[in-house]
């Protein structure tokens, strides 16, 4: 679901792990949202109802699918139909094309269409098809009615005699000419349609493309500037390129040749990816052209805390505020964090598109707007 907290905040997508399909985490050309998105969510609810727990998160399954099909669980098969369990498994396909493509298709998989819900209708007894016995002959006084009925009975009897004679003649002729007729039928009958022109055997399916080579977090950070706007210059420089753990502080300056909003990413020496700025303590991230800003500010100083290694920084200055919800960003602490497992799954499906880390511009209306931004990078070594 999508909610807007206030007029100054970007649109936020709230996704429930286990219930949200992969296409809701990011807009990808080969994974658009549709009826199959609702099929996944409904199948996840059915999964909880059947076995008491939600399926594994879809982003984790994209890399290494740990989902255990319900149809193979012998205990569940004793309680539920195989069609129900198999339909839930199908509805929880990781990729959109692996699922039923509509609710109607899901109903078909569940066996709901055409199912008989009322009591079965009893077949009529043979007696119901019998003709009523003929009425006894009318008495003499009812001469007019008796005469009419007699004529009707006589007519029916005549038709029955003629039909019987015709049937007898047909049976006699069939017995007499059975062999020639069979021979003629054999000679003149056209061959079955499927023998006239057999369709060529279908070509074997093409082998699936090899899985993409997963990008590391450092590679994701390195490609963040691939979609930067030419001429949008951002310079970010550290106060110290090398710092001593538990002694020095991390500090840097940012300068841009255009007005915008500053976003600072940190891939720490411990291997975690953070949105360093803006953060819970400091949300004012505007910058004016030609006027540098110094970070971190006094309200959130950063001591060199290790481990020993290299801290990789990327600084984005964007013409518009940006929304990072599709990148799976989590706001659990002072500094929002990008879970590396989610980032790796998004990178595996983005193809040649922009890095999921860069997010999307928050446009003033529903209409799309130009994505204009510049990128600067630097490193600080902790010793």
JSON list of N, CA and C in Angstrom, two decimals, residues 36-65:
[
{"chain": "A", "resi": 36, "resn": "UNK", "atom": "N", "xyz": [-1.35, -10.66, -11.35]},
{"chain": "A", "resi": 36, "resn": "UNK", "atom": "CA", "xyz": [-0.49, -11.68, -10.75]},
{"chain": "A", "resi": 36, "resn": "UNK", "atom": "C", "xyz": [0.14, -11.20, -9.44]},
{"chain": "A", "resi": 37, "resn": "UNK", "atom": "N", "xyz": [0.23, -9.89, -9.26]},
{"chain": "A", "resi": 37, "resn": "UNK", "atom": "CA", "xyz": [0.73, -9.34, -7.99]},
{"chain": "A", "resi": 37, "resn": "UNK", "atom": "C", "xyz": [-0.25, -9.64, -6.87]},
{"chain": "A", "resi": 38, "resn": "UNK", "atom": "N", "xyz": [-1.55, -9.45, -7.14]},
{"chain": "A", "resi": 38, "resn": "UNK", "atom": "CA", "xyz": [-2.56, -9.77, -6.14]},
{"chain": "A", "resi": 38, "resn": "UNK", "atom": "C", "xyz": [-2.65, -11.27, -5.91]},
{"chain": "A", "resi": 39, "resn": "UNK", "atom": "N", "xyz": [-2.41, -12.05, -6.96]},
{"chain": "A", "resi": 39, "resn": "UNK", "atom": "CA", "xyz": [-2.42, -13.51, -6.81]},
{"chain": "A", "resi": 39, "resn": "UNK", "atom": "C", "xyz": [-1.36, -13.94, -5.80]},
{"chain": "A", "resi": 40, "resn": "UNK", "atom": "N", "xyz": [-0.17, -13.33, -5.87]},
{"chain": "A", "resi": 40, "resn": "UNK", "atom": "CA", "xyz": [0.90, -13.69, -4.93]},
{"chain": "A", "resi": 40, "resn": "UNK", "atom": "C", "xyz": [0.49, -13.35, -3.50]},
{"chain": "A", "resi": 41, "resn": "UNK", "atom": "N", "xyz": [-0.06, -12.16, -3.30]},
{"chain": "A", "resi": 41, "resn": "UNK", "atom": "CA", "xyz": [-0.45, -11.75, -1.95]},
{"chain": "A", "resi": 41, "resn": "UNK", "atom": "C", "xyz": [-1.53, -12.66, -1.38]},
{"chain": "A", "resi": 42, "resn": "UNK", "atom": "N", "xyz": [-2.52, -13.01, -2.22]},
{"chain": "A", "resi": 42, "resn": "UNK", "atom": "CA", "xyz": [-3.58, -13.90, -1.76]},
{"chain": "A", "resi": 42, "resn": "UNK", "atom": "C", "xyz": [-3.04, -15.29, -1.46]},
{"chain": "A", "resi": 43, "resn": "UNK", "atom": "N", "xyz": [-2.15, -15.79, -2.31]},
{"chain": "A", "resi": 43, "resn": "UNK", "atom": "CA", "xyz": [-1.55, -17.11, -2.07]},
{"chain": "A", "resi": 43, "resn": "UNK", "atom": "C", "xyz": [-0.73, -17.11, -0.78]},
{"chain": "A", "resi": 44, "resn": "UNK", "atom": "N", "xyz": [-0.09, -15.98, -0.46]},
{"chain": "A", "resi": 44, "resn": "UNK", "atom": "CA", "xyz": [0.66, -15.89, 0.79]},
{"chain": "A", "resi": 44, "resn": "UNK", "atom": "C", "xyz": [-0.27, -15.98, 2.00]},
{"chain": "A", "resi": 45, "resn": "UNK", "atom": "N", "xyz": [-1.43, -15.32, 1.91]},
{"chain": "A", "resi": 45, "resn": "UNK", "atom": "CA", "xyz": [-2.41, -15.42, 2.99]},
{"chain": "A", "resi": 45, "resn": "UNK", "atom": "C", "xyz": [-2.90, -16.86, 3.13]},
{"chain": "A", "resi": 46, "resn": "UNK", "atom": "N", "xyz": [-3.17, -17.52, 2.01]},
{"chain": "A", "resi": 46, "resn": "UNK", "atom": "CA", "xyz": [-3.60, -18.92, 2.05]},
{"chain": "A", "resi": 46, "resn": "UNK", "atom": "C", "xyz": [-2.51, -19.80, 2.64]},
{"chain": "A", "resi": 47, "resn": "UNK", "atom": "N", "xyz": [-1.25, -19.47, 2.34]},
{"chain": "A", "resi": 47, "resn": "UNK", "atom": "CA", "xyz": [-0.12, -20.23, 2.90]},
{"chain": "A", "resi": 47, "resn": "UNK", "atom": "C", "xyz": [-0.13, -20.15, 4.42]},
{"chain": "A", "resi": 48, "resn": "UNK", "atom": "N", "xyz": [-0.37, -18.95, 4.95]},
{"chain": "A", "resi": 48, "resn": "UNK", "atom": "CA", "xyz": [-0.44, -18.78, 6.40]},
{"chain": "A", "resi": 48, "resn": "UNK", "atom": "C", "xyz": [-1.62, -19.57, 6.97]},
{"chain": "A", "resi": 49, "resn": "UNK", "atom": "N", "xyz": [-2.77, -19.52, 6.28]},
{"chain": "A", "resi": 49, "resn": "UNK", "atom": "CA", "xyz": [-3.94, -20.23, 6.77]},
{"chain": "A", "resi": 49, "resn": "UNK", "atom": "C", "xyz": [-3.73, -21.74, 6.79]},
{"chain": "A", "resi": 50, "resn": "UNK", "atom": "N", "xyz": [-2.96, -22.25, 5.84]},
{"chain": "A", "resi": 50, "resn": "UNK", "atom": "CA", "xyz": [-2.77, -23.70, 5.74]},
{"chain": "A", "resi": 50, "resn": "UNK", "atom": "C", "xyz": [-1.71, -24.21, 6.70]},
{"chain": "A", "resi": 51, "resn": "UNK", "atom": "N", "xyz": [-0.57, -23.52, 6.78]},
{"chain": "A", "resi": 51, "resn": "UNK", "atom": "CA", "xyz": [0.54, -24.07, 7.58]},
{"chain": "A", "resi": 51, "resn": "UNK", "atom": "C", "xyz": [0.97, -23.17, 8.73]},
{"chain": "A", "resi": 52, "resn": "UNK", "atom": "N", "xyz": [0.32, -22.01, 8.92]},
{"chain": "A", "resi": 52, "resn": "UNK", "atom": "CA", "xyz": [0.57, -21.20, 10.09]},
{"chain": "A", "resi": 52, "resn": "UNK", "atom": "C", "xyz": [1.74, -20.26, 10.01]},
{"chain": "A", "resi": 53, "resn": "UNK", "atom": "N", "xyz": [2.39, -20.13, 8.87]},
{"chain": "A", "resi": 53, "resn": "UNK", "atom": "CA", "xyz": [3.53, -19.21, 8.74]},
{"chain": "A", "resi": 53, "resn": "UNK", "atom": "C", "xyz": [3.56, -18.64, 7.33]},
{"chain": "A", "resi": 54, "resn": "UNK", "atom": "N", "xyz": [4.17, -17.47, 7.22]},
{"chain": "A", "resi": 54, "resn": "UNK", "atom": "CA", "xyz": [4.27, -16.82, 5.91]},
{"chain": "A", "resi": 54, "resn": "UNK", "atom": "C", "xyz": [5.39, -17.46, 5.09]},
{"chain": "A", "resi": 55, "resn": "UNK", "atom": "N", "xyz": [5.30, -17.39, 3.77]},
{"chain": "A", "resi": 55, "resn": "UNK", "atom": "CA", "xyz": [6.39, -17.90, 2.92]},
{"chain": "A", "resi": 55, "resn": "UNK", "atom": "C", "xyz": [7.63, -17.03, 3.07]},
{"chain": "A", "resi": 56, "resn": "UNK", "atom": "N", "xyz": [8.79, -17.51, 2.63]},
{"chain": "A", "resi": 56, "resn": "UNK", "atom": "CA", "xyz": [10.01, -16.69, 2.70]},
{"chain": "A", "resi": 56, "resn": "UNK", "atom": "C", "xyz": [9.85, -15.41, 1.87]},
{"chain": "A", "resi": 57, "resn": "UNK", "atom": "N", "xyz": [10.54, -14.33, 2.24]},
{"chain": "A", "resi": 57, "resn": "UNK", "atom": "CA", "xyz": [10.46, -13.08, 1.47]},
{"chain": "A", "resi": 57, "resn": "UNK", "atom": "C", "xyz": [10.87, -13.30, 0.01]},
{"chain": "A", "resi": 58, "resn": "UNK", "atom": "N", "xyz": [10.15, -12.65, -0.89]},
{"chain": "A", "resi": 58, "resn": "UNK", "atom": "CA", "xyz": [10.38, -12.88, -2.32]},
{"chain": "A", "resi": 58, "resn": "UNK", "atom": "C", "xyz": [11.76, -12.42, -2.76]},
{"chain": "A", "resi": 59, "resn": "UNK", "atom": "N", "xyz": [12.27, -11.34, -2.17]},
{"chain": "A", "resi": 59, "resn": "UNK", "atom": "CA", "xyz": [13.58, -10.85, -2.60]},
{"chain": "A", "resi": 59, "resn": "UNK", "atom": "C", "xyz": [14.69, -11.84, -2.26]},
{"chain": "A", "resi": 60, "resn": "UNK", "atom": "N", "xyz": [14.53, -12.55, -1.13]},
{"chain": "A", "resi": 60, "resn": "UNK", "atom": "CA", "xyz": [15.52, -13.56, -0.78]},
{"chain": "A", "resi": 60, "resn": "UNK", "atom": "C", "xyz": [15.39, -14.78, -1.68]},
{"chain": "A", "resi": 61, "resn": "UNK", "atom": "N", "xyz": [14.16, -15.11, -2.09]},
{"chain": "A", "resi": 61, "resn": "UNK", "atom": "CA", "xyz": [13.94, -16.28, -2.94]},
{"chain": "A", "resi": 61, "resn": "UNK", "atom": "C", "xyz": [14.48, -16.08, -4.34]},
{"chain": "A", "resi": 62, "resn": "UNK", "atom": "N", "xyz": [14.59, -14.81, -4.77]},
{"chain": "A", "resi": 62, "resn": "UNK", "atom": "CA", "xyz": [15.07, -14.55, -6.13]},
{"chain": "A", "resi": 62, "resn": "UNK", "atom": "C", "xyz": [16.50, -15.04, -6.31]},
{"chain": "A", "resi": 63, "resn": "UNK", "atom": "N", "xyz": [17.29, -14.97, -5.26]},
{"chain": "A", "resi": 63, "resn": "UNK", "atom": "CA", "xyz": [18.69, -15.41, -5.35]},
{"chain": "A", "resi": 63, "resn": "UNK", "atom": "C", "xyz": [18.82, -16.89, -5.01]},
{"chain": "A", "resi": 64, "resn": "UNK", "atom": "N", "xyz": [18.23, -17.32, -3.91]},
{"chain": "A", "resi": 64, "resn": "UNK", "atom": "CA", "xyz": [18.30, -18.72, -3.48]},
{"chain": "A", "resi": 64, "resn": "UNK", "atom": "C", "xyz": [16.93, -19.08, -2.92]},
{"chain": "A", "resi": 65, "resn": "UNK", "atom": "N", "xyz": [16.15, -19.80, -3.71]},
{"chain": "A", "resi": 65, "resn": "UNK", "atom": "CA", "xyz": [14.77, -20.09, -3.34]},
{"chain": "A", "resi": 65, "resn": "UNK", "atom": "C", "xyz": [14.71, -21.17, -2.27]}
]
